[in-house]
């Protein structure tokens, strides 16, 4: 196969060793930090424009958003890590449970992080008596930057790559596992599925949400932006799964496509299976928001 050589980028930006202990700042961690900060500023910009919201009243103040942000960060980390452990590698972590907190090694699940963030939002709205739909819309608007940068960090880490391909933009990822391609004579090129997701779930979906919020009045219909985010993410993830390398525990001689559920040669990967409820919820929220909520004029 021919392909593009993987760029010589270290997963670590810099590292130091103090008293025999190794400390490093990784692109993976920085991506989430920067992504959350960018998303926070986008949400603050929307909250400072009352005319964008239903009834001309934002669902919370910028100060309340800062308080919520702390809980969201905890939800992303705890939910994302536990989701990865439970959904993708339960057997491995049952035997090596002490590695569960080692998030710096990689291994986060969007679906788990989504559940963690949802829990944080529910608790916040209950305590602050804030409108759940409006708060959810603000967080949906803020989410794509972290997804965009997180997927780019996955690429830098040379993880979560795609299936083998002969397309000219296939990337030759390093490592024994990435080069284990049946039938490959020389180097094995794979789909850069991390970059596909960065473009679809991060850049494209984020641009659409910003236009909907700031130009097309979507925030005046509570839950509409949340629905678009969930449906957009669900569609993008479902499609990318067709070219994404399945997790090793789902691959076997009788199941080379790594399908989590399959029948008569057809089936769904674990990523597609977990994404279907998100996609369905997004579609239902869009329909509900358009039919039940009348947009309030600016």
Coordinates of C-alpha atoms in Angstrom, one line a residue:
X1 CA 0.0 0.0 0.0
X2 CA 1.0 3.6 -0.5
X3 CA 0.2 6.3 2.0
X4 CA 1.3 9.4 3.8
X5 CA 4.0 8.8 6.5
X6 CA 2.8 9.6 10.0
X7 CA 4.3 13.0 11.1
X8 CA 7.0 13.0 13.6
X9 CA 5.0 14.6 16.5
X10 CA 5.6 13.5 20.1
X11 CA 2.5 13.0 22.2
X12 CA 4.3 15.0 24.9
X13 CA 4.7 18.8 24.5
X14 CA 7.4 18.7 27.2
X15 CA 8.3 16.6 30.2
X16 CA 10.4 16.8 33.3
X17 CA 11.7 14.2 35.8
X18 CA 11.7 15.2 39.5
X19 CA 13.1 12.8 42.1
X20 CA 12.7 9.9 39.7
X21 CA 9.0 10.8 38.9
X22 CA 8.2 11.6 35.3
X23 CA 5.8 14.5 34.6
X24 CA 4.6 15.5 31.1
X25 CA 2.2 17.9 29.5
X26 CA 0.5 15.9 26.6
X27 CA -1.3 17.3 23.6
X28 CA -4.3 15.1 24.7
X29 CA -4.7 17.0 28.0
X30 CA -4.0 20.4 26.4
X31 CA -6.6 19.7 23.7
X32 CA -9.4 19.3 26.2
X33 CA -8.3 22.3 28.2
X34 CA -8.1 24.7 25.2
X35 CA -11.3 23.2 23.8
X36 CA -13.3 23.8 27.0
X37 CA -12.0 27.3 27.3
X38 CA -13.0 28.2 23.7
X39 CA -16.4 26.6 24.2
X40 CA -16.8 28.5 27.5
X41 CA -16.1 31.8 25.7
X42 CA -18.6 31.0 22.9
X43 CA -21.3 30.3 25.5
X44 CA -20.5 33.5 27.4
X45 CA -20.8 35.5 24.2
X46 CA -24.3 34.0 23.7
X47 CA -25.4 34.6 27.3
X48 CA -24.4 38.2 27.0
X49 CA -26.9 38.7 24.2
X50 CA -30.4 38.4 25.8
X51 CA -32.1 38.9 22.4
X52 CA -30.9 35.5 21.3
X53 CA -32.8 33.6 23.9
X54 CA -36.5 32.7 24.4
X55 CA -38.3 35.6 26.0
X56 CA -35.2 37.7 25.9
X57 CA -33.9 36.1 29.1
X58 CA -30.7 33.9 29.1
X59 CA -31.0 30.7 31.0
X60 CA -28.1 31.6 33.4
X61 CA -25.5 34.2 34.0
X62 CA -21.8 34.0 32.9
X63 CA -21.0 33.5 36.6
X64 CA -23.3 30.6 36.9
X65 CA -21.8 29.1 33.7
X66 CA -18.4 29.3 35.4
X67 CA -19.7 27.3 38.3
X68 CA -21.3 24.8 36.0
X69 CA -18.0 24.4 34.1
X70 CA -16.3 22.9 37.0
X71 CA -18.9 20.1 37.3
X72 CA -18.9 19.6 33.5
X73 CA -15.1 19.1 33.5
X74 CA -15.5 16.5 36.3
X75 CA -18.3 14.9 34.3
X76 CA -16.2 14.7 31.1
X77 CA -13.2 13.2 32.9
X78 CA -15.1 10.7 35.1
X79 CA -17.8 9.8 32.7
X80 CA -15.5 9.6 29.7
X81 CA -13.0 7.3 31.5
X82 CA -15.6 5.1 33.1
X83 CA -17.5 4.9 29.8
X84 CA -14.3 3.7 28.1
X85 CA -13.7 1.1 30.8
X86 CA -17.2 -0.3 30.9
X87 CA -18.2 0.0 27.2
X88 CA -14.9 -1.0 25.5
X89 CA -12.4 -2.8 27.8
X90 CA -14.2 -4.1 30.8
X91 CA -12.2 -7.4 30.8
X92 CA -8.9 -5.7 30.7
X93 CA -9.6 -3.2 33.5
X94 CA -11.2 -5.9 35.7
X95 CA -7.8 -7.4 35.9
X96 CA -5.8 -4.1 36.0
X97 CA -8.2 -1.9 37.9
X98 CA -5.4 0.3 39.3
X99 CA -4.9 1.7 35.7
X100 CA -8.5 3.1 35.5
X101 CA -7.4 6.6 36.8
X102 CA -4.5 6.7 34.3
X103 CA -6.3 9.0 31.8
X104 CA -3.0 10.4 30.6
X105 CA -2.4 7.1 28.8
X106 CA -5.5 7.8 26.6
X107 CA -8.8 6.0 26.6
X108 CA -11.9 8.2 26.8
X109 CA -15.4 7.5 25.6
X110 CA -17.6 10.3 24.1
X111 CA -20.7 8.4 25.2
X112 CA -19.5 8.1 28.8
X113 CA -18.5 11.7 28.8
X114 CA -21.9 12.6 27.5
X115 CA -23.6 10.8 30.4
X116 CA -21.2 12.6 32.8
X117 CA -22.0 16.0 31.4
X118 CA -25.7 15.3 31.4
X119 CA -25.6 14.4 35.0
X120 CA -23.7 17.6 35.8
X121 CA -26.3 19.7 33.9
X122 CA -29.3 18.0 35.7
X123 CA -27.8 18.6 39.1
X124 CA -26.9 22.2 38.3
X125 CA -30.4 23.0 37.0
X126 CA -32.1 21.4 40.0
X127 CA -29.9 23.4 42.4
X128 CA -30.1 26.7 40.6
X129 CA -33.6 26.3 39.3
X130 CA -32.4 27.1 35.8
X131 CA -34.4 26.1 32.7
X132 CA -32.9 22.8 31.6
X133 CA -33.5 23.3 27.9
X134 CA -31.8 26.7 27.8
X135 CA -28.8 25.4 29.8
X136 CA -28.5 22.3 27.6
X137 CA -28.5 24.5 24.5
X138 CA -25.7 26.7 25.9
X139 CA -23.6 23.6 26.6
X140 CA -24.4 22.1 23.1
X141 CA -23.1 25.3 21.6
X142 CA -19.9 25.1 23.6
X143 CA -19.1 21.4 23.0
X144 CA -17.7 21.1 19.4
X145 CA -14.3 22.9 20.0
X146 CA -13.3 20.3 22.6
X147 CA -14.4 17.5 20.3
X148 CA -12.4 19.0 17.4
X149 CA -9.2 19.4 19.4
X150 CA -9.7 16.1 21.2
X151 CA -9.9 14.2 17.9
X152 CA -6.8 16.0 16.6
X153 CA -5.0 14.9 19.8
X154 CA -6.1 11.3 19.1
X155 CA -4.4 11.6 15.8
X156 CA -1.2 12.9 17.4
X157 CA -1.3 10.0 19.8
X158 CA -1.6 7.6 16.8
X159 CA -4.7 6.0 18.3
X160 CA -8.2 5.2 17.2
X161 CA -7.1 5.0 13.6
X162 CA -9.2 3.7 10.7
X163 CA -9.4 0.6 8.6
X164 CA -6.7 -0.1 5.9
X165 CA -7.2 1.9 2.7
X166 CA -5.5 2.5 -0.7
X167 CA -6.8 6.0 -0.9
X168 CA -4.1 8.6 -1.5
X169 CA -4.7 10.3 1.9
X170 CA -4.3 7.1 3.9
X171 CA -1.8 7.5 6.8
X172 CA 0.9 5.0 7.7
X173 CA 0.5 4.9 11.5
X174 CA 3.3 3.6 13.6
X175 CA 3.2 0.6 15.8
X176 CA 2.8 -3.2 15.4
X177 CA -1.0 -3.1 15.8
X178 CA -1.4 -0.3 13.2
X179 CA 0.8 -2.3 10.7
X180 CA -1.0 -5.6 11.2
X181 CA -3.0 -5.5 7.9
X182 CA -3.9 -8.8 6.2
X183 CA -2.5 -8.9 2.7
X184 CA -0.3 -5.8 3.0
X185 CA 3.1 -6.3 1.4
X186 CA 4.8 -3.1 2.5
X187 CA 3.6 -0.4 4.8
X188 CA -0.1 -0.4 5.7
X189 CA -2.0 2.9 5.2
X190 CA -5.2 3.5 7.2
X191 CA -8.0 6.0 7.1
X192 CA -7.2 8.9 9.4
X193 CA -10.6 8.5 11.0
X194 CA -9.7 10.8 13.9
X195 CA -9.4 13.7 11.4
X196 CA -12.7 12.7 9.8
X197 CA -14.4 13.0 13.2
X198 CA -12.6 16.3 13.9
X199 CA -13.9 17.8 10.7
X200 CA -17.4 16.5 11.0
X201 CA -18.2 16.4 14.7
X202 CA -16.0 19.5 15.5
X203 CA -15.5 21.9 12.7
X204 CA -18.6 21.3 10.6
X205 CA -21.1 20.8 13.4
X206 CA -19.6 23.6 15.5
X207 CA -19.9 26.1 12.5
X208 CA -23.5 25.0 12.0
X209 CA -24.4 25.5 15.7
X210 CA -22.8 29.0 15.8
X211 CA -24.8 30.0 12.7
X212 CA -28.0 28.6 14.2
X213 CA -27.4 30.4 17.5
X214 CA -26.1 33.8 16.5
X215 CA -27.6 34.3 13.0
X216 CA -30.7 32.1 12.7
X217 CA -32.5 32.5 16.1
X218 CA -32.3 28.8 17.1
X219 CA -31.8 29.7 20.8
X220 CA -35.3 31.1 20.9
X221 CA -36.6 27.5 20.6
X222 CA -35.4 25.7 23.6
X223 CA -33.9 22.2 23.0
X224 CA -33.5 22.9 19.2
X225 CA -29.7 23.5 19.4
X226 CA -29.3 20.5 21.7
X227 CA -31.2 18.3 19.3
X228 CA -29.1 19.5 16.3
X229 CA -25.9 18.8 18.3
X230 CA -27.0 15.3 19.2
X231 CA -28.3 14.4 15.8
X232 CA -25.3 15.9 14.0
X233 CA -22.8 14.1 16.3
X234 CA -24.8 10.9 15.9
X235 CA -24.9 11.0 12.1
X236 CA -21.2 11.9 11.9
X237 CA -20.0 9.2 14.3
X238 CA -22.3 6.6 12.7
X239 CA -20.8 7.3 9.3
X240 CA -17.2 7.4 10.4
X241 CA -17.6 4.0 12.1
X242 CA -17.8 2.4 8.6
X243 CA -14.1 3.2 8.1
X244 CA -12.9 3.2 11.8
X245 CA -10.9 0.3 13.0
X246 CA -13.0 -1.7 15.5
X247 CA -11.8 -2.3 19.0
X248 CA -9.7 -5.4 19.3
X249 CA -12.0 -7.2 21.7
X250 CA -14.7 -7.3 19.0
X251 CA -12.5 -8.6 16.2
X252 CA -12.3 -12.4 15.6
X253 CA -11.8 -14.6 12.5
X254 CA -15.6 -14.9 12.2
X255 CA -16.2 -11.2 12.8
X256 CA -13.4 -9.3 11.0
X257 CA -15.5 -6.1 10.9
X258 CA -15.6 -6.0 14.7
X259 CA -19.4 -5.9 14.9
X260 CA -20.9 -5.7 18.4
X261 CA -24.2 -7.1 17.2
X262 CA -24.6 -8.8 13.8
X263 CA -26.9 -10.9 11.9
X264 CA -26.6 -12.5 8.4
X265 CA -23.5 -10.5 7.6
X266 CA -25.0 -7.2 8.7
X267 CA -24.6 -5.5 12.0
X268 CA -23.4 -2.5 14.0
X269 CA -20.1 -1.7 15.7
X270 CA -20.1 -0.8 19.3
X271 CA -19.6 2.9 18.4
X272 CA -22.7 2.8 16.1
X273 CA -24.7 0.9 18.7
X274 CA -24.0 3.4 21.4
X275 CA -24.6 6.3 19.0
X276 CA -28.1 5.3 17.9
X277 CA -29.8 6.5 21.2
X278 CA -28.1 9.8 20.9
X279 CA -29.1 10.2 17.3
X280 CA -32.7 9.3 18.1
X281 CA -32.8 11.7 21.0
X282 CA -31.5 14.5 18.8
X283 CA -34.1 13.9 16.1
X284 CA -37.0 13.8 18.7
X285 CA -35.7 17.0 20.3
X286 CA -35.6 18.8 17.0
X287 CA -39.2 17.7 16.2
X288 CA -40.4 18.6 19.6
X289 CA -38.7 22.1 19.6
X290 CA -40.1 22.9 16.1
X291 CA -43.7 21.8 16.8
X292 CA -44.2 22.7 20.5
X293 CA -42.1 25.8 21.0
X294 CA -42.9 29.0 19.2
X295 CA -39.8 31.2 18.5
X296 CA -39.9 34.5 20.4
X297 CA -39.1 37.5 18.1
X298 CA -36.0 39.4 18.9

